[in-house]
Coordinates of C-alpha atoms in Angstrom, one line a residue:
Chain A
M30 CA -14.7 14.5 14.8
V31 CA -14.7 13.2 18.3
V32 CA -15.1 9.7 16.9
L33 CA -12.1 10.2 14.5
L34 CA -10.0 11.6 17.3
L35 CA -10.9 8.6 19.5
T36 CA -10.0 6.3 16.6
V37 CA -6.5 7.8 16.4
V38 CA -5.9 7.6 20.1
V39 CA -7.3 4.0 20.4
W40 CA -5.2 2.9 17.4
R41 CA -2.1 4.3 19.0
I42 CA -2.8 2.5 22.3
D43 CA -4.3 -0.7 21.1
S44 CA -3.0 -1.1 17.6
P45 CA -3.7 -4.8 17.1
R46 CA -7.4 -4.4 17.8
I47 CA -7.9 -1.6 15.3
E48 CA -5.7 -3.5 12.8
R49 CA -8.1 -6.4 13.1
I50 CA -11.0 -4.0 12.5
R51 CA -9.1 -2.8 9.4
M52 CA -8.8 -6.3 8.1
Q53 CA -12.5 -6.8 8.6
V54 CA -13.3 -3.6 6.7
L55 CA -10.9 -4.7 3.9
D56 CA -12.4 -8.2 3.9
W57 CA -15.7 -6.5 3.0
F58 CA -14.5 -3.6 0.8
A59 CA -11.9 -5.2 -1.4
P60 CA -14.0 -7.9 -3.1
A61 CA -17.0 -5.5 -3.4
S62 CA -14.8 -2.9 -5.1
A63 CA -13.3 -5.5 -7.3
S64 CA -16.7 -6.4 -8.7
L65 CA -18.1 -2.9 -8.8
T66 CA -15.1 -1.5 -10.7
A67 CA -15.0 -4.4 -13.1
P68 CA -16.5 -2.5 -16.1
L69 CA -14.1 0.4 -15.7
R70 CA -11.2 -2.1 -15.4
G71 CA -12.3 -3.6 -18.7
I72 CA -12.2 -0.3 -20.4
V73 CA -8.7 0.5 -19.1
T74 CA -7.5 -3.0 -20.1
I75 CA -8.8 -2.4 -23.7
V76 CA -6.9 0.9 -23.8
Q77 CA -3.8 -0.7 -22.5
D78 CA -4.1 -3.5 -25.1
F79 CA -4.3 -1.0 -27.9
Q80 CA -1.2 0.7 -26.5
S81 CA 0.6 -2.6 -26.5
Y82 CA -0.4 -3.4 -30.1
E83 CA 1.6 -0.3 -31.2
S84 CA 4.8 -1.7 -29.7
L85 CA 4.1 -5.2 -30.9
Q86 CA 6.6 -5.5 -33.6
Q87 CA 9.5 -4.2 -31.5
Q88 CA 8.4 -6.5 -28.7
N89 CA 8.3 -9.4 -31.0
R90 CA 11.9 -8.9 -32.2
Q91 CA 13.0 -8.6 -28.6
L92 CA 11.2 -11.7 -27.6
R93 CA 12.7 -13.7 -30.4
R94 CA 16.2 -12.6 -29.3
E95 CA 15.4 -13.6 -25.7
L96 CA 14.0 -16.9 -26.8
R97 CA 17.2 -17.8 -28.5
Q98 CA 19.1 -17.1 -25.3
M99 CA 16.5 -19.0 -23.3
K100 CA 17.0 -22.1 -25.5
I101 CA 20.7 -22.1 -24.5
W102 CA 19.7 -21.8 -20.8
K103 CA 17.0 -24.5 -21.2
E104 CA 19.7 -26.9 -22.5
A105 CA 21.9 -26.1 -19.5
A106 CA 18.9 -26.4 -17.1
V107 CA 17.9 -29.8 -18.4
Q108 CA 21.4 -31.1 -18.1
L109 CA 21.6 -29.8 -14.5
E110 CA 18.2 -31.2 -13.6
Q111 CA 19.3 -34.7 -14.8
E112 CA 22.4 -34.4 -12.8
N113 CA 20.5 -33.2 -9.8
A114 CA 18.0 -36.1 -10.1
R115 CA 20.9 -38.6 -10.3
L116 CA 22.6 -37.1 -7.2
R117 CA 19.3 -37.0 -5.3
D118 CA 18.8 -40.6 -6.1
L119 CA 22.2 -41.5 -4.9
N120 CA 21.7 -39.5 -1.7
K121 CA 18.1 -40.6 -1.0
L122 CA 17.3 -37.0 -0.3
R123 CA 13.8 -35.9 0.6
V124 CA 12.6 -32.4 0.0
D125 CA 11.4 -30.7 3.1
P126 CA 7.6 -31.3 3.2
K127 CA 7.0 -28.3 5.4
L128 CA 7.6 -26.0 2.4
I129 CA 4.1 -26.2 0.8
A130 CA 2.7 -23.1 -1.0
I131 CA -0.8 -21.7 -1.1
T132 CA -1.5 -19.6 -4.2
G133 CA -3.6 -16.5 -4.0
D134 CA -4.9 -13.9 -6.4
V135 CA -4.0 -10.2 -5.8
L136 CA -7.2 -8.4 -4.9
A137 CA -6.0 -4.9 -4.2
D138 CA -3.0 -2.8 -3.5
S139 CA -2.4 -0.1 -1.0
G140 CA -3.5 2.6 -3.4
S141 CA -0.6 5.0 -2.8
P142 CA 3.1 4.7 -3.0
F143 CA 3.4 5.8 0.6
R144 CA 2.6 2.3 1.7
Q145 CA 3.7 -0.7 -0.1
S146 CA 1.3 -3.6 0.5
L147 CA -1.1 -5.9 -1.2
L148 CA -4.3 -7.8 -0.4
V149 CA -4.6 -11.4 -1.5
N150 CA -7.7 -13.5 -1.6
V151 CA -6.6 -16.1 0.8
G152 CA -6.9 -15.6 4.5
A153 CA -7.3 -17.1 7.9
R154 CA -9.9 -19.5 6.4
D155 CA -7.1 -21.0 4.3
G156 CA -4.9 -21.5 7.3
L157 CA -2.6 -18.6 6.7
R158 CA -0.5 -17.2 9.6
D159 CA 1.2 -13.8 10.1
G160 CA 4.7 -13.7 8.9
W161 CA 4.6 -16.3 6.1
A162 CA 6.6 -15.5 3.1
A163 CA 4.9 -14.5 -0.2
L164 CA 6.6 -15.1 -3.6
D165 CA 5.6 -14.4 -7.1
G166 CA 6.9 -17.6 -8.6
V167 CA 10.4 -16.2 -9.0
G168 CA 11.4 -14.1 -6.1
L169 CA 10.4 -12.9 -2.7
V170 CA 7.6 -10.3 -2.6
G171 CA 6.8 -9.8 1.1
R172 CA 5.3 -11.4 4.1
I173 CA 1.8 -11.7 5.6
A174 CA 1.1 -8.8 7.9
G175 CA -2.6 -8.8 8.8
L176 CA -5.1 -11.5 8.4
G177 CA -8.8 -11.3 7.6
Q178 CA -11.2 -14.2 7.3
E179 CA -11.0 -14.3 3.5
T180 CA -8.2 -11.8 2.7
A181 CA -4.7 -11.3 4.0
R182 CA -2.4 -8.3 3.7
V183 CA 1.1 -8.8 2.3
L184 CA 3.6 -6.3 3.4
L185 CA 6.0 -5.8 0.5
I186 CA 9.7 -5.9 0.9
T187 CA 9.8 -2.4 -0.7
D188 CA 7.8 -0.9 2.2
S189 CA 9.8 1.4 4.4
S190 CA 8.9 -0.7 7.5
S191 CA 10.4 -3.9 6.0
Q192 CA 13.9 -5.0 6.8
I193 CA 15.0 -8.4 5.7
P194 CA 18.2 -10.3 6.6
A195 CA 19.9 -11.5 3.4
V196 CA 23.0 -13.2 2.2
I197 CA 24.8 -12.1 -0.9
Q198 CA 26.1 -15.1 -3.0
P199 CA 28.7 -16.2 -3.8
S200 CA 30.7 -14.2 -1.2
G201 CA 28.4 -15.1 1.7
Q202 CA 28.3 -11.6 3.0
R203 CA 25.3 -10.8 5.3
A204 CA 23.3 -7.7 5.0
L205 CA 19.9 -6.1 5.5
I206 CA 17.5 -5.2 2.7
V207 CA 15.8 -2.1 3.9
G208 CA 12.7 -1.0 2.0
D209 CA 12.4 2.7 1.2
N210 CA 9.2 2.7 -0.9
S211 CA 11.2 2.6 -4.1
L212 CA 11.3 -0.4 -6.5
A213 CA 15.0 -1.0 -5.7
P214 CA 15.5 -1.2 -2.0
P215 CA 19.0 -0.3 -0.7
I216 CA 21.3 -2.7 1.1
E217 CA 22.5 -1.7 4.5
F218 CA 24.9 -3.1 7.2
L219 CA 27.0 -4.8 4.6
E220 CA 30.3 -5.8 6.3
N221 CA 32.7 -5.7 3.5
P222 CA 31.5 -4.0 0.3
D223 CA 34.7 -5.0 -1.5
L224 CA 33.7 -8.6 -1.6
V225 CA 30.5 -8.1 -3.6
R226 CA 29.9 -7.1 -7.1
P227 CA 26.9 -5.9 -9.1
G228 CA 25.1 -8.9 -10.5
D229 CA 25.6 -11.1 -7.4
R230 CA 22.6 -13.1 -6.3
I231 CA 20.8 -12.1 -3.1
V232 CA 18.8 -14.6 -1.1
T233 CA 17.2 -14.6 2.3
S234 CA 19.5 -15.7 5.1
G235 CA 16.8 -17.2 7.4
D236 CA 18.1 -15.2 10.3
G237 CA 15.4 -14.1 12.7
T238 CA 13.4 -17.2 11.6
V239 CA 10.6 -15.2 9.8
F240 CA 11.6 -16.3 6.3
P241 CA 13.0 -19.7 5.4
P242 CA 16.6 -19.4 4.1
D243 CA 17.6 -19.3 0.4
L244 CA 14.6 -17.6 -1.1
L245 CA 15.6 -15.6 -4.1
I246 CA 15.3 -11.8 -3.5
G247 CA 17.1 -10.4 -6.5
E248 CA 20.5 -9.4 -7.7
L249 CA 22.9 -6.7 -6.6
A250 CA 23.0 -3.4 -8.5
Q251 CA 24.7 -0.1 -8.0
D252 CA 22.8 3.2 -8.5
P253 CA 24.4 6.2 -10.1
S254 CA 25.4 7.6 -6.7
G255 CA 27.3 4.4 -5.9
R256 CA 24.8 3.1 -3.4
L257 CA 24.2 -0.7 -3.4
R258 CA 20.6 -1.6 -4.1
V259 CA 18.7 -4.8 -5.0
R260 CA 17.2 -5.3 -8.4
L261 CA 14.3 -7.4 -7.3
A262 CA 13.7 -10.7 -9.0
A263 CA 9.9 -10.5 -8.6
D264 CA 8.1 -8.3 -11.1
F265 CA 6.6 -5.7 -8.8
Q266 CA 5.0 -3.8 -11.6
A267 CA 2.7 -6.6 -12.4
L268 CA 1.9 -8.8 -9.5
E269 CA -1.1 -10.9 -10.1
F270 CA -0.7 -14.2 -8.3
L271 CA 1.3 -14.8 -5.1
R272 CA 2.6 -18.1 -3.7
I273 CA 2.5 -18.1 0.1
L274 CA 4.9 -20.4 1.7
R275 CA 3.6 -22.5 4.6
Y276 CA 6.6 -22.3 6.8
Q277 CA 6.9 -23.0 10.5
P278 CA 10.4 -22.2 11.7
A279 CA 12.1 -24.7 14.0
R280 CA 11.3 -24.0 17.6
D281 CA 13.9 -22.7 19.8
A282 CA 15.1 -25.0 22.5
P283 CA 16.2 -22.8 25.4
G284 CA 17.0 -25.6 27.8
A285 CA 17.2 -29.3 27.8
S286 CA 14.1 -29.8 29.9
G287 CA 12.2 -27.4 27.7
L288 CA 13.0 -29.6 24.7
I289 CA 12.1 -32.9 26.3
L290 CA 9.1 -31.9 28.3
P291 CA 7.5 -28.8 26.8
D292 CA 4.3 -28.7 28.9
V293 CA 5.5 -29.8 32.3
P294 CA 6.1 -26.9 34.7
Q295 CA 9.8 -26.6 35.5
P296 CA 10.8 -27.7 39.0
K297 CA 11.6 -24.7 41.2
F298 CA 15.3 -24.4 42.2
T299 CA 15.6 -25.1 45.9
A300 CA 18.6 -24.4 47.9
P301 CA 20.4 -27.3 49.5
I302 CA 19.4 -27.8 53.1
M303 CA 22.0 -26.2 55.3
P304 CA 22.8 -27.1 58.8
E305 CA 21.4 -24.5 61.1
L306 CA 24.0 -22.0 62.2
T307 CA 22.5 -21.0 65.5
Q308 CA 23.4 -24.3 67.1
Chain B
M15 CA -37.6 35.2 -13.2
I16 CA -35.2 33.0 -15.0
E17 CA -33.2 30.9 -12.5
H18 CA -30.8 28.1 -13.1
Q19 CA -32.2 24.8 -12.1
M20 CA -30.0 23.6 -9.3
T21 CA -29.4 19.9 -8.7
S22 CA -31.1 18.9 -5.5
R23 CA -29.2 18.2 -2.4
W24 CA -29.9 14.5 -2.2
A25 CA -28.8 14.0 -5.8
I26 CA -25.5 15.7 -5.0
R27 CA -25.1 13.6 -1.9
T28 CA -25.8 10.3 -3.6
V29 CA -23.6 11.0 -6.5
T30 CA -20.8 12.3 -4.3
L31 CA -20.9 9.2 -2.1
A32 CA -20.9 6.9 -5.2
L33 CA -18.1 8.9 -6.8
S34 CA -16.0 8.7 -3.6
L35 CA -16.5 5.0 -3.3
A36 CA -15.6 4.5 -6.9
I37 CA -12.4 6.6 -6.6
L38 CA -11.4 4.5 -3.6
G39 CA -12.3 1.3 -5.3
L40 CA -10.3 2.1 -8.4
Q41 CA -7.4 3.4 -6.5
I42 CA -6.8 0.0 -4.8
Q43 CA -7.2 -2.1 -8.0
P44 CA -3.8 -3.7 -8.6
N45 CA -2.0 -3.0 -11.9
L46 CA -4.8 -0.6 -13.1
V47 CA -3.9 3.0 -12.6
G48 CA -0.4 2.2 -11.2
S49 CA -1.4 3.9 -8.0
S50 CA 1.1 1.9 -6.0
Q51 CA 4.1 3.3 -7.9
K52 CA 3.0 6.8 -8.9
V53 CA 2.0 9.6 -6.6
L54 CA -1.6 10.5 -7.6
P55 CA -3.6 13.5 -6.5
D56 CA -5.8 13.0 -3.5
L57 CA -9.1 13.1 -5.4
L58 CA -11.3 12.5 -2.3
F59 CA -10.0 15.6 -0.6
I60 CA -10.4 17.7 -3.7
L61 CA -13.9 16.4 -4.2
F62 CA -15.0 17.3 -0.7
G63 CA -13.0 20.5 -0.6
A64 CA -14.7 21.7 -3.8
L65 CA -18.1 20.9 -2.6
C66 CA -17.5 22.6 0.7
L67 CA -16.5 25.8 -1.1
R68 CA -19.1 25.7 -3.7
R69 CA -22.2 24.2 -2.2
P70 CA -21.7 24.6 1.6
D71 CA -25.3 23.6 2.4
V72 CA -25.1 20.1 0.9
I73 CA -22.4 17.8 2.2
P74 CA -22.6 17.0 6.0
L75 CA -19.3 16.9 7.8
A76 CA -20.2 13.4 9.2
M77 CA -20.2 12.1 5.6
I78 CA -16.8 13.5 4.9
G79 CA -15.4 12.1 8.1
G80 CA -17.0 8.7 7.4
V81 CA -15.7 8.4 3.9
M82 CA -12.2 9.6 4.9
L83 CA -12.1 7.1 7.8
L84 CA -13.0 4.3 5.3
A85 CA -10.2 5.6 3.1
D86 CA -7.8 5.5 6.0
F87 CA -8.7 1.9 6.6
V88 CA -8.5 0.9 3.0
L89 CA -5.4 2.8 2.1
M90 CA -3.5 1.4 5.1
R91 CA -3.0 4.8 6.6
P92 CA -3.1 5.3 10.4
P93 CA -6.8 5.1 10.9
G94 CA -8.5 8.4 11.8
L95 CA -5.6 10.8 11.6
Y96 CA -5.9 12.0 8.0
A97 CA -9.7 11.7 8.3
L98 CA -9.7 14.0 11.4
L99 CA -7.4 16.6 9.7
S100 CA -9.3 16.6 6.5
T101 CA -12.7 17.0 8.3
I102 CA -11.3 19.9 10.2
A103 CA -10.0 21.4 6.9
A104 CA -13.5 20.9 5.4
A105 CA -15.1 22.7 8.3
W106 CA -12.7 25.6 7.9
L107 CA -13.5 25.7 4.2
L108 CA -17.2 25.9 5.1
L109 CA -16.5 28.9 7.2
R110 CA -14.6 30.5 4.4
H111 CA -17.2 30.2 1.8
E112 CA -18.7 33.6 2.4
A113 CA -15.4 35.2 1.5
V114 CA -14.9 32.8 -1.4
R115 CA -18.3 33.7 -2.9
E116 CA -17.2 37.3 -3.2
G117 CA -13.7 36.6 -4.6
N118 CA -12.8 35.1 -7.9
F119 CA -11.7 31.5 -8.8
L120 CA -8.1 32.2 -8.0
F121 CA -9.0 33.2 -4.5
E122 CA -11.1 30.0 -4.1
W123 CA -8.1 28.0 -5.3
L124 CA -5.8 29.7 -2.9
Q125 CA -8.1 28.8 0.0
F126 CA -8.1 25.2 -1.0
T127 CA -4.3 25.2 -1.4
I128 CA -3.9 26.6 2.1
A129 CA -6.3 24.0 3.6
F130 CA -4.5 21.1 1.9
A131 CA -1.0 22.4 2.9
V132 CA -2.1 22.7 6.5
V133 CA -3.5 19.2 6.5
L134 CA -0.3 17.7 5.1
F135 CA 1.8 19.8 7.5
F136 CA -0.1 18.7 10.6
Q137 CA -0.3 15.1 9.4
R138 CA 3.5 15.1 9.2
L139 CA 3.9 16.9 12.5
I140 CA 1.5 14.5 14.4
S141 CA 3.1 11.5 12.7
L142 CA 6.5 12.6 13.9
G143 CA 5.0 13.2 17.4
L144 CA 3.5 9.7 17.5
L145 CA 6.7 8.2 16.2
L146 CA 5.1 6.9 13.0
P147 CA 7.1 6.5 9.9
V148 CA 6.9 9.6 7.6
P149 CA 7.3 9.5 3.8
P150 CA 10.1 11.3 2.1
W151 CA 9.7 15.0 1.5
M152 CA 9.8 14.7 -2.3
M153 CA 6.9 12.3 -2.4
E154 CA 4.7 14.5 -0.2
L155 CA 5.6 17.6 -2.2
R156 CA 4.6 15.8 -5.4
L157 CA 1.3 14.8 -3.8
F158 CA 0.7 18.4 -2.8
L159 CA 1.4 19.8 -6.3
W160 CA -0.6 17.1 -8.0
T161 CA -3.6 17.7 -5.7
V162 CA -3.5 21.5 -6.0
F163 CA -3.2 21.4 -9.8
S164 CA -6.0 18.9 -10.1
Y165 CA -8.4 21.1 -8.3
P166 CA -9.7 23.1 -11.3
I167 CA -10.2 19.8 -13.3
V168 CA -12.3 18.4 -10.5
C169 CA -14.3 21.6 -10.3
L170 CA -14.9 21.5 -14.0
T171 CA -16.0 17.8 -13.8
L172 CA -18.3 18.6 -10.9
Y173 CA -19.9 21.4 -13.0
L174 CA -20.4 19.2 -16.0
L175 CA -21.7 16.3 -13.9
L176 CA -23.8 18.0 -11.3
R177 CA -24.0 21.7 -12.3
V178 CA -22.2 22.5 -9.1
R179 CA -20.8 26.0 -9.4
R180 CA -19.9 28.9 -7.3
L181 CA -22.8 30.7 -5.8
V182 CA -22.8 34.4 -6.6
P183 CA -24.1 36.9 -4.1
G184 CA -27.9 37.4 -4.3
E185 CA -28.6 33.9 -5.6
R186 CA -31.1 31.6 -3.9
D187 CA -30.1 28.1 -2.9
T188 CA -32.3 25.1 -3.1
M189 CA -34.1 26.0 0.1
G190 CA -35.1 29.3 -1.3
Q191 CA -32.8 31.2 1.0
L192 CA -31.2 34.3 -0.3
R193 CA -27.5 33.6 -0.5

């Protein structure tokens, strides 16, 4: 009990150190548990497969309907892509090479709805850094918060400690997406709610330089009580693989000398030599 | 003299440890039991609580503390806080087992409920005191109800698995002491 009490106290005082220990524990525990629970996971998967067979016909009909719509979209997308390629060619545009992604497998989740985070099987070994954005291929999922050697913890944007600056398109209104442990986080600090409508696209704004700008978060929705929330683009019910964006934000340039000579110590300001007054 | 064969202490210890690690491992598997969306009962606490009330001579407190600390680390909770509180609760349940042995099952269930309620209450209080984020009331209430109502099921499972049951007055434990 003394040990436990000490752990709490030390964690409160020196949180980073204990969090590093946590990541080491998880580094060892998550892969071990994944392999040990594999048989049980197999059984559950079989049961789930049987359940999905029951709804197969209905699902099939729905998929056909969606497929028809998708074909229309695909046609539009192909036309846009061709146009885009032509314009890029005219413009000699290069895509930012800094935006490279590392893909990781989801190893574990937080195990309770009180904390929304995931563990992926890429870590410091793969060059990950704290704060990098994680996507599921469509939309933003979260950011790296905690690095182990072979695993990294992704803090989801649904967690109550996550707050993300965002822009609502097309009106360009800025707002914060504040997680509340639900699957549809509410939108706060919206300047003018009259300018936005449910269905608007929400993307990251890039303010605060943690996330790159223009990552898709989701679309705007209104809950029955009239509160604005985000319908997330990423499928949070079934996250299996995550893409982690390698992104180094532009460094701040606080002063001219800081920009030109980053490592040279700044000359101290000296007062102009004054004639002595006593004479 | 006909006596029920009791499972030995070390068997119970080993199975309990394996069971608690399996619970923890399954809980963090993604997309398996949906534990990141649904509030599930705290099976670890029920497991240890039931063993403390039914076989007080078997599970050492250090083991409870150790497993709970691992759970704190793995489940992203503030490390040590919940472990500390649940170990204290387990110690209290150990002290209460004399009274529980004479009462009926409902009384035992009530003791467990009180212990878990106190743990949750102090966890919230200390979290607020340390300026940690606290979950919404509704979620904690659901966790409480789920856990309390799962207690009989876990007890039944323990009985079927390990023949762990309430000791009645006058029974001898594995060491031959008169209970």
